[in-house]
Coordinates of C-alpha atoms in Angstrom, one line a residue:
G1 CA 0.1 0.1 0.0
E2 CA 2.8 2.5 0.8
L3 CA 4.5 2.0 -2.5
L4 CA 1.2 2.6 -4.3
L5 CA 0.6 5.8 -2.4
L6 CA 4.2 7.0 -3.1
L7 CA 3.5 6.4 -6.8
Y8 CA 0.3 8.5 -6.7
D9 CA 2.0 11.2 -4.7
E10 CA 4.8 11.3 -7.4
L11 CA 2.1 11.4 -10.1
V12 CA 0.4 14.3 -8.6
K13 CA 3.7 16.1 -8.0
R14 CA 4.7 15.7 -11.6
L15 CA 1.2 16.8 -12.8
T16 CA 1.5 19.8 -10.6
Q17 CA 5.0 20.5 -12.0
A18 CA 3.5 20.3 -15.5
Q19 CA 0.9 22.8 -14.6
L20 CA 3.3 25.3 -13.1
S21 CA 5.7 24.8 -16.0
L22 CA 2.9 25.5 -18.5
D23 CA 1.9 28.6 -16.7
K24 CA 5.4 29.9 -17.0
E25 CA 5.7 28.8 -20.7
D26 CA 8.6 26.5 -19.7
Y27 CA 7.7 23.9 -22.4
P28 CA 10.7 21.5 -22.0
T29 CA 10.0 21.1 -18.3
F30 CA 6.2 20.9 -19.0
E31 CA 6.8 18.1 -21.6
G32 CA 9.2 16.3 -19.3
A33 CA 6.7 16.3 -16.4
V34 CA 4.0 15.1 -18.6
D35 CA 6.1 12.3 -20.0
R36 CA 7.2 11.1 -16.4
S37 CA 3.5 11.1 -15.5
V38 CA 2.6 8.9 -18.4
E39 CA 5.5 6.6 -17.3
I40 CA 4.2 6.4 -13.8
I41 CA 0.7 5.6 -15.2
H42 CA 2.0 2.9 -17.3
Y43 CA 3.9 1.4 -14.3
L44 CA 0.8 1.5 -12.3
D45 CA -1.1 -0.3 -15.0
D46 CA 1.6 -2.9 -15.6
T47 CA 1.6 -3.8 -11.8
L48 CA -2.1 -4.3 -11.4
D49 CA -3.2 -7.7 -10.2
R50 CA -5.5 -8.9 -12.9
Q51 CA -7.4 -11.5 -10.8
Y52 CA -9.5 -8.6 -9.3
P53 CA -12.4 -7.2 -11.4
I54 CA -11.5 -3.6 -10.4
S55 CA -8.2 -4.0 -12.3
A56 CA -10.0 -3.8 -15.7
Q57 CA -11.7 -0.6 -14.6
L58 CA -8.4 0.9 -13.4
T59 CA -6.8 -0.1 -16.8
R60 CA -9.4 1.9 -18.6
L61 CA -8.9 4.7 -16.2
Y62 CA -5.2 4.7 -16.8
E63 CA -5.7 4.4 -20.6
Y64 CA -7.9 7.6 -20.3
F65 CA -5.3 9.4 -18.4
C66 CA -2.5 8.6 -21.0
Y67 CA -4.9 9.6 -23.8
E68 CA -5.7 12.9 -22.2
L69 CA -2.2 13.6 -21.2
S70 CA -1.1 13.1 -24.9
R71 CA -3.6 15.7 -25.8
V72 CA -2.5 18.0 -23.1
K73 CA 1.0 17.7 -24.2
T74 CA 0.3 18.4 -27.9
G75 CA -2.3 21.1 -27.2
R76 CA -0.8 22.5 -24.0
N77 CA -4.2 22.3 -22.7
K78 CA -4.5 23.6 -19.1
T79 CA -8.2 22.6 -18.7
E80 CA -7.5 19.0 -19.4
L81 CA -4.4 18.8 -17.3
Q82 CA -6.3 20.2 -14.3
R83 CA -9.0 17.4 -14.9
V84 CA -6.5 14.7 -15.0
K85 CA -4.7 16.1 -11.9
R86 CA -7.9 16.3 -10.1
M87 CA -8.9 12.7 -10.9
A88 CA -5.5 11.4 -10.0
G89 CA -5.6 13.2 -6.6
E90 CA -9.1 11.8 -6.0
L91 CA -7.8 8.3 -6.8
R92 CA -4.8 8.8 -4.6
E93 CA -7.1 9.7 -1.6
S94 CA -9.3 6.6 -2.4
F95 CA -6.4 4.4 -2.1
R96 CA -5.0 6.2 1.0
T97 CA -8.5 5.7 2.8
A98 CA -8.5 2.1 1.5
D99 CA -5.0 1.5 3.0
K100 CA -5.9 3.1 6.3
N101 CA -9.0 0.9 6.6
A102 CA -7.2 -2.2 5.6
S103 CA -4.5 -1.5 8.3
Q104 CA -7.2 -1.1 11.1
H105 CA -8.5 -4.7 10.5

C-alpha cells in the first residue's frame, strides 16, 4: 500500500510541475513532467493484479489518463491537465483511505 501511495504522490507532484511549467511557458519542463506522469501511469497499469475485477476498470482509467495527457502535451491544454490532476488526486485519496481501513483490520 505504501508503494502505491508513493507512486500516486509522485504522479500528482509531476502533474503539478507540468501545470506550473505550462503557466510559466517553460515547455521543455512541462513536456518532461507530462512524459514522466505517463511513465508512472504505465507502471501502475503494469503492476495491477489482474485477478481482481477492479483491475479492468483501473486499466481503462489509466488509458484515459494517458490519452488525455497526450492531448495535454500536444495542445498545451490547461483545462484537461487540471482534470487529470484532480482525478489522479481523488484516486490517490481513495487508495489512502482504503489503505488506512485495511491496516485497522
